[in-house]
Amino acid sequence: MSAASPRIGIVGTGAIGGFYGLMLARAGYDVHFLLRSEYTAVRERGLRVNSAVHGLLVLERPQVYRDAGQMPQCDWLLVGTKSTSNAELAPIIAQLAAPDCKVVVLQNGLGVEDVFRPLLPESVHLLGGLCAICAHRSAPGVVEHQALGGVNLGYHSGPASADEQAQLALLNAMVEMFRQAGVDSSPMPSLAQARWMKLVWNVPFNGLSALLNAGTAALLGNEDARAQIKAIMQEVCVVAHESGHTLPEDFPEKLLMGTARMPDYLPSMYHDRFQSRPMELQAIYAAPLAAAAQVGAAMPRTEMLYHMLRFLEQRAAG
């Protein structure tokens, strides 16, 4: 392994890990995939992305592993799992991390890196990746990619915490790999601000899609729903500002306009609810609400949405 030919590991080969791992592998990078339930299907049939942007993409013989003990240590680890399993996943990431490894957390929500940090070796760099993509898994080893696909990256913590130039060099190294793979990518000066910006979209659209059984087109096509979405977005912007991360004043309106131009999309929490998987309520709702409480701000619409989603999840669990 070397800086010129890094070994990349994908932990969690669902929609996010499958898409970005396939793109990097097709660009010639040495990519290794850790899978569990989908291992047999991917080993036998490969990885497939049905992309509205790039066309049909197939990786016929990916390097796949069911057991972390059989997978080689990696220079870069991209974590594409849901945040609901982070605490249990941390020992596996530590096991797969080569010296000076860069771990990139490709997850939604606030504070997801904070869960990993105390459970990882001090020698590991921890980065956050903010994915702007419309994608979901339709079958084992099959990803449906509807639109977008960019990744913005920020440095969280590690050996370069006190050296901004070293941080930027690491971010640019991953940015360049993504760009070589045909993925738009940029370094972010503040990971915390970038996570708040992503929450402005995720808090209303993820929760309302799961609660109302509706995609983005139906939500924006209803006057009442659109008004609630914008009000929730504004709540998130206020708490971001009170937490020290001022967002553009017209940011909610720009997100609404951009979403209206997208194909109709069912966010990840919709799929989680209707496929009886745990929803990412802690990272997308509980963590921002806790941040709001710390700065004395109120998020009444967000809080109500959170409690309704908790009700649905608890009811489904019996």
Short mmCIF file of C-alpha atoms in Angstrom, two decimals:
data_model
loop_
_atom_site.label_atom_id
_atom_site.label_comp_id
_atom_site.label_asym_id
_atom_site.label_seq_id
_atom_site.Cartn_x
_atom_site.Cartn_y
_atom_site.Cartn_z
CA MET A 1 0.00 0.00 0.00
CA SER A 2 1.16 3.52 -0.74
CA ALA A 3 -0.15 7.03 -1.22
CA ALA A 4 0.01 6.44 -4.98
CA SER A 5 -2.06 3.22 -4.83
CA PRO A 6 -4.19 3.32 -1.70
CA ARG A 7 -6.28 0.39 -0.56
CA ILE A 8 -9.88 1.43 -0.03
CA GLY A 9 -12.33 -0.48 2.14
CA ILE A 10 -16.11 -0.14 1.95
CA VAL A 11 -17.90 -0.94 5.21
CA GLY A 12 -21.58 -1.34 4.42
CA THR A 13 -22.33 -2.09 0.78
CA GLY A 14 -25.89 -0.81 0.55
CA ALA A 15 -26.98 2.10 -1.63
CA ILE A 16 -24.24 4.49 -0.48
CA GLY A 17 -21.33 2.09 -0.09
CA GLY A 18 -22.33 0.16 -3.20
CA PHE A 19 -22.53 3.24 -5.41
CA TYR A 20 -19.32 4.97 -4.32
CA GLY A 21 -17.36 1.73 -4.00
CA LEU A 22 -18.35 0.67 -7.49
CA MET A 23 -17.44 4.07 -8.93
CA LEU A 24 -14.01 3.98 -7.29
CA ALA A 25 -13.35 0.39 -8.39
CA ARG A 26 -14.34 1.17 -11.98
CA ALA A 27 -11.79 4.01 -11.91
CA GLY A 28 -9.06 1.47 -11.15
CA TYR A 29 -8.72 1.85 -7.39
CA ASP A 30 -8.06 -1.17 -5.16
CA VAL A 31 -11.45 -1.45 -3.46
CA HIS A 32 -12.49 -4.10 -0.93
CA PHE A 33 -16.10 -4.57 0.22
CA LEU A 34 -17.22 -5.88 3.60
CA LEU A 35 -20.71 -7.37 3.41
CA ARG A 36 -22.95 -9.49 5.58
CA SER A 37 -26.40 -10.46 4.36
CA GLU A 38 -25.63 -9.61 0.72
CA TYR A 39 -22.30 -11.42 0.56
CA THR A 40 -23.47 -14.47 -1.41
CA ALA A 41 -25.49 -12.47 -3.93
CA VAL A 42 -22.67 -10.00 -4.62
CA ARG A 43 -20.03 -12.72 -4.85
CA GLU A 44 -22.12 -14.65 -7.37
CA ARG A 45 -23.59 -11.79 -9.43
CA GLY A 46 -21.37 -8.79 -8.70
CA LEU A 47 -22.46 -5.25 -7.93
CA ARG A 48 -24.92 -3.42 -10.18
CA VAL A 49 -25.98 0.23 -10.27
CA ASN A 50 -28.91 1.21 -12.45
CA SER A 51 -28.04 4.87 -12.85
CA ALA A 52 -30.14 7.57 -14.46
CA VAL A 53 -26.92 9.63 -14.64
CA HIS A 54 -24.28 7.14 -15.80
CA GLY A 55 -26.33 4.31 -17.31
CA LEU A 56 -25.99 0.68 -16.28
CA LEU A 57 -22.84 0.12 -14.18
CA VAL A 58 -21.66 -3.39 -13.32
CA LEU A 59 -18.71 -4.57 -11.24
CA GLU A 60 -18.61 -8.24 -12.11
CA ARG A 61 -15.93 -9.47 -9.70
CA PRO A 62 -15.70 -7.17 -6.69
CA GLN A 63 -13.32 -8.06 -3.88
CA VAL A 64 -15.85 -9.05 -1.21
CA TYR A 65 -15.58 -10.36 2.35
CA ARG A 66 -18.12 -11.63 4.83
CA ASP A 67 -15.69 -11.57 7.78
CA ALA A 68 -13.58 -8.55 8.71
CA GLY A 69 -10.83 -10.95 9.80
CA GLN A 70 -10.39 -12.04 6.18
CA MET A 71 -10.30 -8.51 4.75
CA PRO A 72 -6.94 -6.70 4.48
CA GLN A 73 -6.25 -3.51 6.39
CA CYS A 74 -6.97 -0.39 4.36
CA ASP A 75 -5.54 3.10 3.91
CA TRP A 76 -9.04 4.52 3.50
CA LEU A 77 -12.28 3.20 4.96
CA LEU A 78 -15.63 4.50 3.69
CA VAL A 79 -18.44 3.80 6.13
CA GLY A 80 -21.76 3.51 4.29
CA THR A 81 -23.84 1.85 6.99
CA LYS A 82 -26.73 3.52 8.79
CA SER A 83 -25.82 5.42 11.95
CA THR A 84 -28.01 3.10 14.04
CA SER A 85 -25.16 0.55 14.28
CA ASN A 86 -22.16 2.85 14.84
CA ALA A 87 -21.21 1.72 18.35
CA GLU A 88 -21.17 -1.95 17.31
CA LEU A 89 -19.33 -1.13 14.09
CA ALA A 90 -16.42 0.79 15.65
CA PRO A 91 -14.34 -2.32 16.63
CA ILE A 92 -14.60 -3.61 13.05
CA ILE A 93 -13.39 -0.28 11.68
CA ALA A 94 -10.49 -0.28 14.15
CA GLN A 95 -9.58 -3.80 13.03
CA LEU A 96 -9.59 -2.85 9.34
CA ALA A 97 -7.66 0.41 9.74
CA ALA A 98 -4.05 0.40 8.56
CA PRO A 99 -1.61 2.79 10.29
CA ASP A 100 -2.55 6.40 9.47
CA CYS A 101 -5.89 5.21 8.04
CA LYS A 102 -8.46 7.76 6.94
CA VAL A 103 -12.01 6.80 7.96
CA VAL A 104 -14.75 8.64 6.03
CA VAL A 105 -18.21 8.48 7.61
CA LEU A 106 -20.79 8.70 4.79
CA GLN A 107 -23.83 9.08 7.03
CA ASN A 108 -26.67 11.47 7.71
CA GLY A 109 -27.18 13.31 10.97
CA LEU A 110 -25.37 15.22 13.65
CA GLY A 111 -22.59 13.92 15.89
CA VAL A 112 -22.10 10.61 14.05
CA GLU A 113 -18.31 10.98 14.13
CA ASP A 114 -18.44 11.67 17.88
CA VAL A 115 -19.64 8.11 18.46
CA PHE A 116 -16.69 6.62 16.57
CA ARG A 117 -13.89 8.84 17.87
CA PRO A 118 -13.36 7.41 21.39
CA LEU A 119 -13.61 3.86 20.03
CA LEU A 120 -10.92 4.23 17.34
CA PRO A 121 -7.11 4.29 17.62
CA GLU A 122 -5.62 7.77 18.02
CA SER A 123 -3.60 7.20 14.84
CA VAL A 124 -6.78 7.10 12.73
CA HIS A 125 -7.97 10.22 10.91
CA LEU A 126 -11.74 10.66 11.11
CA LEU A 127 -13.51 12.51 8.28
CA GLY A 128 -17.15 13.18 7.51
CA GLY A 129 -18.68 12.80 4.07
CA LEU A 130 -21.87 14.63 3.10
CA CYS A 131 -23.52 12.79 0.22
CA ALA A 132 -25.94 14.61 -2.07
CA ILE A 133 -27.45 11.63 -3.86
CA CYS A 134 -30.81 10.08 -4.66
CA ALA A 135 -30.20 6.34 -4.42
CA HIS A 136 -31.64 3.25 -2.79
CA ARG A 137 -31.04 -0.47 -2.81
CA SER A 138 -33.67 -2.43 -4.75
CA ALA A 139 -32.24 -5.95 -4.28
CA PRO A 140 -29.09 -7.56 -2.83
CA GLY A 141 -26.17 -6.00 -4.68
CA VAL A 142 -28.43 -3.76 -6.81
CA VAL A 143 -28.57 0.04 -6.39
CA GLU A 144 -31.03 2.38 -8.08
CA HIS A 145 -29.35 5.76 -8.66
CA GLN A 146 -31.92 8.41 -9.61
CA ALA A 147 -29.98 11.68 -9.45
CA LEU A 148 -27.03 13.68 -8.11
CA GLY A 149 -24.08 11.89 -6.45
CA GLY A 150 -21.64 14.48 -5.12
CA VAL A 151 -19.73 14.17 -1.84
CA ASN A 152 -18.41 17.04 0.27
CA LEU A 153 -15.74 16.16 2.84
CA GLY A 154 -14.68 17.64 6.17
CA TYR A 155 -12.04 16.74 8.75
CA HIS A 156 -13.29 15.77 12.21
CA SER A 157 -10.33 14.61 14.31
CA GLY A 158 -7.11 12.66 14.41
CA PRO A 159 -3.36 13.20 14.06
CA ALA A 160 -3.90 16.28 11.86
CA SER A 161 -6.30 18.04 14.26
CA ALA A 162 -3.83 20.87 14.93
CA ASP A 163 -2.59 21.23 11.34
CA GLU A 164 -5.05 22.78 8.88
CA GLN A 165 -2.70 22.27 5.94
CA ALA A 166 -2.38 18.57 6.71
CA GLN A 167 -6.16 18.32 7.01
CA LEU A 168 -6.64 19.99 3.64
CA ALA A 169 -4.09 17.66 2.05
CA LEU A 170 -5.99 14.61 3.30
CA LEU A 171 -9.33 16.02 2.16
CA ASN A 172 -7.93 16.85 -1.27
CA ALA A 173 -6.53 13.33 -1.63
CA MET A 174 -10.01 11.81 -1.22
CA VAL A 175 -11.58 14.58 -3.31
CA GLU A 176 -9.19 13.75 -6.15
CA MET A 177 -10.01 10.03 -5.94
CA PHE A 178 -13.72 10.78 -6.13
CA ARG A 179 -13.22 13.12 -9.06
CA GLN A 180 -11.14 10.53 -10.90
CA ALA A 181 -14.07 8.16 -10.36
CA GLY A 182 -16.51 10.63 -11.92
CA VAL A 183 -17.97 11.83 -8.61
CA ASP A 184 -18.22 15.55 -7.85
CA SER A 185 -16.44 16.32 -4.59
CA SER A 186 -15.15 19.30 -2.62
CA PRO A 187 -13.41 19.87 0.72
CA MET A 188 -15.45 21.66 3.39
CA PRO A 189 -13.75 24.11 5.77
CA SER A 190 -16.18 23.20 8.59
CA LEU A 191 -17.57 19.70 8.95
CA ALA A 192 -19.97 20.85 11.68
CA GLN A 193 -21.48 23.54 9.45
CA ALA A 194 -21.75 21.09 6.55
CA ARG A 195 -23.66 18.64 8.76
CA TRP A 196 -26.11 21.37 9.80
CA MET A 197 -26.63 22.28 6.15
CA LYS A 198 -27.44 18.65 5.32
CA LEU A 199 -29.87 18.51 8.25
CA VAL A 200 -31.89 21.37 6.80
CA TRP A 201 -33.04 18.94 4.09
CA ASN A 202 -32.94 15.69 6.02
CA VAL A 203 -34.99 16.70 9.05
CA PRO A 204 -38.20 17.56 7.13
CA PHE A 205 -37.99 15.28 4.11
CA ASN A 206 -36.83 12.07 5.78
CA GLY A 207 -39.34 12.23 8.60
CA LEU A 208 -42.35 13.44 6.61
CA SER A 209 -41.81 10.87 3.86
CA ALA A 210 -41.86 8.07 6.44
CA LEU A 211 -44.76 9.55 8.39
CA LEU A 212 -46.99 10.44 5.42
CA ASN A 213 -45.97 7.63 3.04
CA ALA A 214 -45.06 10.19 0.37
CA GLY A 215 -42.15 11.10 -1.86
CA THR A 216 -40.68 14.53 -2.51
CA ALA A 217 -43.02 15.33 -5.42
CA ALA A 218 -46.18 14.69 -3.40
CA LEU A 219 -44.86 16.60 -0.39
CA LEU A 220 -43.91 19.66 -2.42
CA GLY A 221 -47.08 19.44 -4.46
CA ASN A 222 -49.22 19.95 -1.37
CA GLU A 223 -49.43 23.52 -0.10
CA ASP A 224 -49.76 22.55 3.58
CA ALA A 225 -46.93 20.02 3.43
CA ARG A 226 -44.63 22.48 1.66
CA ALA A 227 -45.33 25.12 4.30
CA GLN A 228 -44.47 22.67 7.08
CA ILE A 229 -41.27 21.62 5.29
CA LYS A 230 -40.13 25.23 5.02
CA ALA A 231 -41.00 25.94 8.66
CA ILE A 232 -39.00 22.91 9.82
CA MET A 233 -36.08 23.97 7.63
CA GLN A 234 -36.14 27.40 9.24
CA GLU A 235 -36.10 25.83 12.71
CA VAL A 236 -32.94 23.93 11.81
CA CYS A 237 -31.33 27.08 10.40
CA VAL A 238 -32.05 29.00 13.61
CA VAL A 239 -30.45 26.33 15.81
CA ALA A 240 -27.47 26.10 13.45
CA HIS A 241 -27.03 29.87 13.81
CA GLU A 242 -27.35 29.74 17.60
CA SER A 243 -24.76 26.95 17.61
CA GLY A 244 -22.27 29.13 15.71
CA HIS A 245 -22.95 28.01 12.14
CA THR A 246 -24.77 30.72 10.19
CA LEU A 247 -26.36 29.45 6.99
CA PRO A 248 -27.44 31.59 4.01
CA GLU A 249 -30.75 33.36 4.65
CA ASP A 250 -32.31 31.95 1.47
CA PHE A 251 -30.96 28.43 2.02
CA PRO A 252 -34.36 26.75 2.70
CA GLU A 253 -35.89 28.26 -0.44
CA LYS A 254 -32.92 27.15 -2.54
CA LEU A 255 -33.25 23.60 -1.19
CA LEU A 256 -36.96 23.57 -1.98
CA MET A 257 -36.31 24.74 -5.53
CA GLY A 258 -33.54 22.19 -6.01
CA THR A 259 -35.70 19.37 -4.66
CA ALA A 260 -38.55 20.34 -6.98
CA ARG A 261 -36.18 19.87 -9.93
CA MET A 262 -35.21 16.36 -8.78
CA PRO A 263 -37.10 13.24 -9.85
CA ASP A 264 -39.64 12.08 -7.28
CA TYR A 265 -37.55 10.62 -4.47
CA LEU A 266 -38.26 8.48 -1.42
CA PRO A 267 -35.60 9.28 1.22
CA SER A 268 -33.77 6.62 3.21
CA MET A 269 -36.02 6.88 6.28
CA TYR A 270 -39.04 6.03 4.14
CA HIS A 271 -37.36 2.78 3.06
CA ASP A 272 -36.26 2.05 6.63
CA ARG A 273 -39.79 2.42 7.97
CA PHE A 274 -41.56 0.36 5.33
CA GLN A 275 -38.90 -2.35 5.32
CA SER A 276 -39.06 -2.58 9.14
CA ARG A 277 -35.51 -1.38 9.70
CA PRO A 278 -34.46 0.97 12.52
CA MET A 279 -34.81 4.62 11.53
CA GLU A 280 -31.94 7.05 12.15
CA LEU A 281 -33.86 9.00 14.77
CA GLN A 282 -30.92 9.64 17.07
CA ALA A 283 -28.62 11.23 14.49
CA ILE A 284 -31.26 13.12 12.49
CA TYR A 285 -33.59 14.21 15.31
CA ALA A 286 -32.44 13.57 18.87
CA ALA A 287 -28.97 15.06 18.33
CA PRO A 288 -30.21 18.35 16.78
CA LEU A 289 -32.89 18.65 19.47
CA ALA A 290 -30.20 18.20 22.14
CA ALA A 291 -28.11 20.89 20.44
CA ALA A 292 -31.13 23.19 20.45
CA ALA A 293 -31.66 22.61 24.18
CA GLN A 294 -28.00 23.49 24.85
CA VAL A 295 -28.39 26.92 23.24
CA GLY A 296 -31.88 27.57 24.59
CA ALA A 297 -33.63 27.32 21.22
CA ALA A 298 -36.98 25.71 20.51
CA MET A 299 -37.77 23.33 17.63
CA PRO A 300 -41.46 22.52 18.21
CA ARG A 301 -42.20 21.16 14.72
CA THR A 302 -39.05 19.07 14.67
CA GLU A 303 -39.78 17.76 18.15
CA MET A 304 -43.32 16.75 17.23
CA LEU A 305 -42.06 15.00 14.09
CA TYR A 306 -39.47 13.15 16.19
CA HIS A 307 -42.05 11.92 18.70
CA MET A 308 -44.40 10.76 15.95
CA LEU A 309 -41.60 8.79 14.32
CA ARG A 310 -40.66 7.27 17.68
CA PHE A 311 -44.26 6.21 18.11
CA LEU A 312 -44.24 4.48 14.72
CA GLU A 313 -40.98 2.71 15.46
CA GLN A 314 -42.02 1.59 18.93
CA ARG A 315 -45.37 0.40 17.65
CA ALA A 316 -43.71 -1.59 14.87
CA ALA A 317 -41.41 -3.20 17.45
CA GLY A 318 -44.40 -4.25 19.54
#
